[in-house]
């Protein structure tokens, strides 16, 4: 559960994620993820749906979604890449957008696009179990199971590693046939559980 | 909540990162159950057990053809993170010992251990010296025999004689018991069936009765919620009867009914 103290300012949260509040609060659904007409069209086209509400008022507001773990990320101008389904709440100062991820999204079963958050402020991510934050530095590449990937920040290059061979076809796959390799410098958020993914069975 | 950013230098060596993630400092080989790797640093390969160069290793440490399709060998050098459905993960050291564990709960083990199939369906036996990693729904509790445990809460047992089924006599005593035994209709508390451990050793239990979904590997026709995860519970039954109780109930019920 996430508690947000509001003092006349606003936060954006996943629609319907408010569980309790005290003080005076106003809830307003933002069409198109609060990204204007262009964002609305982009989201409709890319299938990266995100229904967002704006919460404004005085007091404390509590957010939660299906008892999943919440991880707070402090952004200082950099860009956070996260799946729309894993994003719970962002501060007013953060802008959200959509970006192309290519094959990675397809292997996660989340579509070809992902959500970006950039600006300065706090963002709240959801994960199944507390996320482990792993650093990627030059010369220290990290490989992640697509089903456990939650989000990443920094200048990272993603690359698909495929261990799918003829053995997979005869049912002798390694179960880790599709992996994501991150190179560059930044951090990656990984959850201790795996979503069912397209590549997960290989 | 941790905000620590971890890298290969700060990740623990063969220890838990948090209650749900275990870090293996890989230098050589480990056996893993498929799909439990969430991330790794370094140079690691994952190969199915049928992979040629691994024949010697597999011959030495893997003796369960029923489970061969679910296991892989990770080999190389680096830090390997393991997790399973956000369940609690623990590692245990075995020193020239033997341990039986529910097959769905075992995540990984060192090749110093030999994996065998327990003669109790649905369980695996590890023999030898080495480290293994197991998952449980809620923290693991260690208890000492003599003890009777709920079948669904049992994770494994070490260095004890194998358990036996224990049925409380209550459910076939008195008039209601007779009706229940004859017809299979009637209330039951759901706790009349336990596993009984005697002798010395350790029994591992989880603090929940939720079981991991597991493959039906050599289990005798398990049926219904009552029979879930209970080896040998699904004895041949008549229609409408309660699984697990029908066989014994029918036998003893016949004696009681003819009295």
PDB file of C-alpha atoms in Angstrom, chain B residues 61-216:
ATOM      1  CA  UNK B  61      23.848 -36.666  -9.848  1.00  0.00           C
ATOM      2  CA  UNK B  62      20.508 -37.028 -11.540  1.00  0.00           C
ATOM      3  CA  UNK B  63      18.510 -40.202 -11.155  1.00  0.00           C
ATOM      4  CA  UNK B  64      14.960 -39.194 -11.859  1.00  0.00           C
ATOM      5  CA  UNK B  65      13.882 -39.693 -15.448  1.00  0.00           C
ATOM      6  CA  UNK B  66      10.369 -38.547 -14.528  1.00  0.00           C
ATOM      7  CA  UNK B  67      11.677 -35.090 -13.708  1.00  0.00           C
ATOM      8  CA  UNK B  68      14.397 -34.799 -16.311  1.00  0.00           C
ATOM      9  CA  UNK B  69      12.189 -32.639 -18.505  1.00  0.00           C
ATOM     10  CA  UNK B  70      11.885 -30.027 -15.760  1.00  0.00           C
ATOM     11  CA  UNK B  71      15.523 -29.580 -14.897  1.00  0.00           C
ATOM     12  CA  UNK B  72      18.410 -27.833 -16.570  1.00  0.00           C
ATOM     13  CA  UNK B  73      22.086 -27.426 -15.789  1.00  0.00           C
ATOM     14  CA  UNK B  74      23.480 -23.923 -15.393  1.00  0.00           C
ATOM     15  CA  UNK B  75      27.188 -23.840 -16.053  1.00  0.00           C
ATOM     16  CA  UNK B  76      29.690 -21.037 -16.150  1.00  0.00           C
ATOM     17  CA  UNK B  77      30.740 -18.252 -13.883  1.00  0.00           C
ATOM     18  CA  UNK B  78      28.739 -15.400 -12.413  1.00  0.00           C
ATOM     19  CA  UNK B  79      25.956 -14.430 -10.047  1.00  0.00           C
ATOM     20  CA  UNK B  80      22.665 -16.119 -10.635  1.00  0.00           C
ATOM     21  CA  UNK B  81      19.403 -14.932  -9.058  1.00  0.00           C
ATOM     22  CA  UNK B  82      16.681 -17.474  -8.356  1.00  0.00           C
ATOM     23  CA  UNK B  83      13.080 -16.882  -7.332  1.00  0.00           C
ATOM     24  CA  UNK B  84       9.766 -18.658  -7.542  1.00  0.00           C
ATOM     25  CA  UNK B  85       6.367 -16.932  -7.706  1.00  0.00           C
ATOM     26  CA  UNK B  86       7.327 -14.546  -4.893  1.00  0.00           C
ATOM     27  CA  UNK B  87       7.356 -17.505  -2.468  1.00  0.00           C
ATOM     28  CA  UNK B  88       9.825 -17.630   0.412  1.00  0.00           C
ATOM     29  CA  UNK B  89      13.130 -19.110  -0.683  1.00  0.00           C
ATOM     30  CA  UNK B  90      15.674 -20.758   1.610  1.00  0.00           C
ATOM     31  CA  UNK B  91      18.911 -22.583   1.169  1.00  0.00           C
ATOM     32  CA  UNK B  92      19.975 -25.552   3.237  1.00  0.00           C
ATOM     33  CA  UNK B  93      23.237 -27.409   3.615  1.00  0.00           C
ATOM     34  CA  UNK B  94      23.237 -31.137   3.621  1.00  0.00           C
ATOM     35  CA  UNK B  95      26.237 -32.970   4.979  1.00  0.00           C
ATOM     36  CA  UNK B  96      26.361 -36.571   4.014  1.00  0.00           C
ATOM     37  CA  UNK B  97      22.667 -36.646   4.710  1.00  0.00           C
ATOM     38  CA  UNK B  98      19.450 -37.481   3.032  1.00  0.00           C
ATOM     39  CA  UNK B  99      16.394 -35.358   2.591  1.00  0.00           C
ATOM     40  CA  UNK B 100      13.011 -35.830   1.010  1.00  0.00           C
ATOM     41  CA  UNK B 101      11.256 -32.841  -0.484  1.00  0.00           C
ATOM     42  CA  UNK B 102       8.084 -32.196  -2.433  1.00  0.00           C
ATOM     43  CA  UNK B 103       9.168 -32.068  -6.062  1.00  0.00           C
ATOM     44  CA  UNK B 104       7.549 -28.692  -6.787  1.00  0.00           C
ATOM     45  CA  UNK B 105       9.381 -27.023  -3.893  1.00  0.00           C
ATOM     46  CA  UNK B 106      12.947 -27.752  -4.936  1.00  0.00           C
ATOM     47  CA  UNK B 107      14.470 -24.943  -7.001  1.00  0.00           C
ATOM     48  CA  UNK B 108      18.115 -25.842  -7.354  1.00  0.00           C
ATOM     49  CA  UNK B 109      20.906 -28.010  -5.963  1.00  0.00           C
ATOM     50  CA  UNK B 110      24.657 -28.478  -6.206  1.00  0.00           C
ATOM     51  CA  UNK B 111      25.951 -31.461  -8.146  1.00  0.00           C
ATOM     52  CA  UNK B 112      27.549 -32.749  -4.929  1.00  0.00           C
ATOM     53  CA  UNK B 113      24.080 -33.946  -4.119  1.00  0.00           C
ATOM     54  CA  UNK B 114      22.423 -36.771  -5.962  1.00  0.00           C
ATOM     55  CA  UNK B 115      18.778 -36.369  -6.865  1.00  0.00           C
ATOM     56  CA  UNK B 116      16.651 -39.473  -6.727  1.00  0.00           C
ATOM     57  CA  UNK B 117      12.990 -40.146  -6.856  1.00  0.00           C
ATOM     58  CA  UNK B 118      11.489 -40.903  -3.492  1.00  0.00           C
ATOM     59  CA  UNK B 119       9.445 -44.057  -3.334  1.00  0.00           C
ATOM     60  CA  UNK B 120       6.704 -41.761  -2.062  1.00  0.00           C
ATOM     61  CA  UNK B 121       5.108 -40.321  -5.188  1.00  0.00           C
ATOM     62  CA  UNK B 122       5.484 -36.575  -5.672  1.00  0.00           C
ATOM     63  CA  UNK B 123       8.610 -36.358  -3.522  1.00  0.00           C
ATOM     64  CA  UNK B 124      12.282 -36.250  -4.401  1.00  0.00           C
ATOM     65  CA  UNK B 125      15.206 -37.500  -2.361  1.00  0.00           C
ATOM     66  CA  UNK B 126      18.550 -35.705  -2.149  1.00  0.00           C
ATOM     67  CA  UNK B 127      21.523 -37.693  -0.919  1.00  0.00           C
ATOM     68  CA  UNK B 128      25.059 -36.501  -0.335  1.00  0.00           C
ATOM     69  CA  UNK B 129      26.818 -33.285   0.613  1.00  0.00           C
ATOM     70  CA  UNK B 130      26.009 -29.872  -0.783  1.00  0.00           C
ATOM     71  CA  UNK B 131      23.652 -26.963  -0.844  1.00  0.00           C
ATOM     72  CA  UNK B 132      20.129 -26.839  -2.176  1.00  0.00           C
ATOM     73  CA  UNK B 133      17.499 -24.135  -2.517  1.00  0.00           C
ATOM     74  CA  UNK B 134      13.837 -24.698  -1.780  1.00  0.00           C
ATOM     75  CA  UNK B 135      10.709 -22.559  -1.920  1.00  0.00           C
ATOM     76  CA  UNK B 136       7.800 -22.547   0.483  1.00  0.00           C
ATOM     77  CA  UNK B 137       4.602 -20.604   0.788  1.00  0.00           C
ATOM     78  CA  UNK B 138       5.408 -18.709   3.966  1.00  0.00           C
ATOM     79  CA  UNK B 139       8.508 -19.349   6.099  1.00  0.00           C
ATOM     80  CA  UNK B 140       9.682 -22.901   6.720  1.00  0.00           C
ATOM     81  CA  UNK B 141       9.363 -24.374  10.216  1.00  0.00           C
ATOM     82  CA  UNK B 142      11.539 -27.158  11.500  1.00  0.00           C
ATOM     83  CA  UNK B 143       9.879 -29.603  13.834  1.00  0.00           C
ATOM     84  CA  UNK B 144      11.043 -32.799  15.448  1.00  0.00           C
ATOM     85  CA  UNK B 145       9.274 -36.123  15.483  1.00  0.00           C
ATOM     86  CA  UNK B 146       7.188 -37.655  16.896  1.00  0.00           C
ATOM     87  CA  UNK B 147       4.722 -35.459  15.075  1.00  0.00           C
ATOM     88  CA  UNK B 148       1.671 -35.690  12.864  1.00  0.00           C
ATOM     89  CA  UNK B 149       1.411 -33.060  10.138  1.00  0.00           C
ATOM     90  CA  UNK B 150      -1.208 -31.957   7.702  1.00  0.00           C
ATOM     91  CA  UNK B 151      -0.359 -33.393   4.279  1.00  0.00           C
ATOM     92  CA  UNK B 152      -0.691 -30.049   2.525  1.00  0.00           C
ATOM     93  CA  UNK B 153       1.634 -28.257   4.954  1.00  0.00           C
ATOM     94  CA  UNK B 154       4.441 -30.796   4.565  1.00  0.00           C
ATOM     95  CA  UNK B 155       7.435 -29.574   2.579  1.00  0.00           C
ATOM     96  CA  UNK B 156       9.910 -32.340   3.321  1.00  0.00           C
ATOM     97  CA  UNK B 157      11.743 -34.330   5.930  1.00  0.00           C
ATOM     98  CA  UNK B 158      15.356 -35.166   6.668  1.00  0.00           C
ATOM     99  CA  UNK B 159      17.063 -38.106   8.337  1.00  0.00           C
ATOM    100  CA  UNK B 160      13.858 -39.650   9.589  1.00  0.00           C
ATOM    101  CA  UNK B 161      12.210 -42.901   8.708  1.00  0.00           C
ATOM    102  CA  UNK B 162       9.589 -42.339   6.025  1.00  0.00           C
ATOM    103  CA  UNK B 163       6.173 -41.276   7.250  1.00  0.00           C
ATOM    104  CA  UNK B 164       2.992 -43.242   7.285  1.00  0.00           C
ATOM    105  CA  UNK B 165      -0.607 -42.225   6.843  1.00  0.00           C
ATOM    106  CA  UNK B 166      -2.585 -41.706  10.000  1.00  0.00           C
ATOM    107  CA  UNK B 167      -6.373 -41.632  10.058  1.00  0.00           C
ATOM    108  CA  UNK B 168      -8.317 -40.525  13.078  1.00  0.00           C
ATOM    109  CA  UNK B 169     -10.724 -43.186  14.149  1.00  0.00           C
ATOM    110  CA  UNK B 170     -13.485 -40.651  14.886  1.00  0.00           C
ATOM    111  CA  UNK B 171     -14.874 -40.516  11.460  1.00  0.00           C
ATOM    112  CA  UNK B 172     -16.097 -44.064  11.474  1.00  0.00           C
ATOM    113  CA  UNK B 173     -17.256 -44.282  15.039  1.00  0.00           C
ATOM    114  CA  UNK B 174     -20.861 -44.097  16.183  1.00  0.00           C
ATOM    115  CA  UNK B 175     -24.021 -43.859  14.132  1.00  0.00           C
ATOM    116  CA  UNK B 176     -22.895 -40.924  11.964  1.00  0.00           C
ATOM    117  CA  UNK B 177     -19.615 -42.639  11.349  1.00  0.00           C
ATOM    118  CA  UNK B 178     -21.418 -45.729  10.155  1.00  0.00           C
ATOM    119  CA  UNK B 179     -23.544 -43.680   7.785  1.00  0.00           C
ATOM    120  CA  UNK B 180     -20.450 -41.895   6.524  1.00  0.00           C
ATOM    121  CA  UNK B 181     -18.537 -45.095   6.061  1.00  0.00           C
ATOM    122  CA  UNK B 182     -21.364 -46.773   4.196  1.00  0.00           C
ATOM    123  CA  UNK B 183     -22.521 -43.912   2.023  1.00  0.00           C
ATOM    124  CA  UNK B 184     -19.613 -41.515   1.909  1.00  0.00           C
ATOM    125  CA  UNK B 185     -22.063 -38.776   2.946  1.00  0.00           C
ATOM    126  CA  UNK B 186     -21.519 -36.784   6.071  1.00  0.00           C
ATOM    127  CA  UNK B 187     -19.478 -34.108   7.641  1.00  0.00           C
ATOM    128  CA  UNK B 188     -15.758 -34.382   8.016  1.00  0.00           C
ATOM    129  CA  UNK B 189     -13.448 -31.845   9.577  1.00  0.00           C
ATOM    130  CA  UNK B 190     -10.936 -32.270   6.817  1.00  0.00           C
ATOM    131  CA  UNK B 191      -8.254 -32.996   9.397  1.00  0.00           C
ATOM    132  CA  UNK B 192      -8.732 -36.680  10.069  1.00  0.00           C
ATOM    133  CA  UNK B 193      -5.935 -37.617   7.750  1.00  0.00           C
ATOM    134  CA  UNK B 194      -2.364 -36.807   8.715  1.00  0.00           C
ATOM    135  CA  UNK B 195       1.172 -37.934   8.041  1.00  0.00           C
ATOM    136  CA  UNK B 196       2.846 -39.458  11.046  1.00  0.00           C
ATOM    137  CA  UNK B 197       6.580 -39.209  11.637  1.00  0.00           C
ATOM    138  CA  UNK B 198       8.414 -41.201  14.289  1.00  0.00           C
ATOM    139  CA  UNK B 199      12.035 -41.645  15.233  1.00  0.00           C
ATOM    140  CA  UNK B 200      14.659 -38.922  15.123  1.00  0.00           C
ATOM    141  CA  UNK B 201      15.272 -36.304  12.478  1.00  0.00           C
ATOM    142  CA  UNK B 202      13.684 -33.109  11.226  1.00  0.00           C
ATOM    143  CA  UNK B 203      10.405 -32.385   9.500  1.00  0.00           C
ATOM    144  CA  UNK B 204      10.040 -29.269   7.343  1.00  0.00           C
ATOM    145  CA  UNK B 205       6.666 -27.551   7.222  1.00  0.00           C
ATOM    146  CA  UNK B 206       5.330 -24.460   5.492  1.00  0.00           C
ATOM    147  CA  UNK B 207       2.941 -22.077   7.192  1.00  0.00           C
ATOM    148  CA  UNK B 208       0.227 -22.447   4.619  1.00  0.00           C
ATOM    149  CA  UNK B 209      -1.685 -25.271   3.062  1.00  0.00           C
ATOM    150  CA  UNK B 210      -1.296 -23.892  -0.431  1.00  0.00           C
ATOM    151  CA  UNK B 211       0.640 -26.284  -2.612  1.00  0.00           C
ATOM    152  CA  UNK B 212       2.658 -25.461  -5.633  1.00  0.00           C
ATOM    153  CA  UNK B 213       1.134 -26.769  -8.767  1.00  0.00           C
ATOM    154  CA  UNK B 214       3.109 -29.863  -9.515  1.00  0.00           C
ATOM    155  CA  UNK B 215       3.279 -32.421 -12.223  1.00  0.00           C
ATOM    156  CA  UNK B 216       1.499 -35.664 -11.630  1.00  0.00           C
TER     157      UNK B 216
END
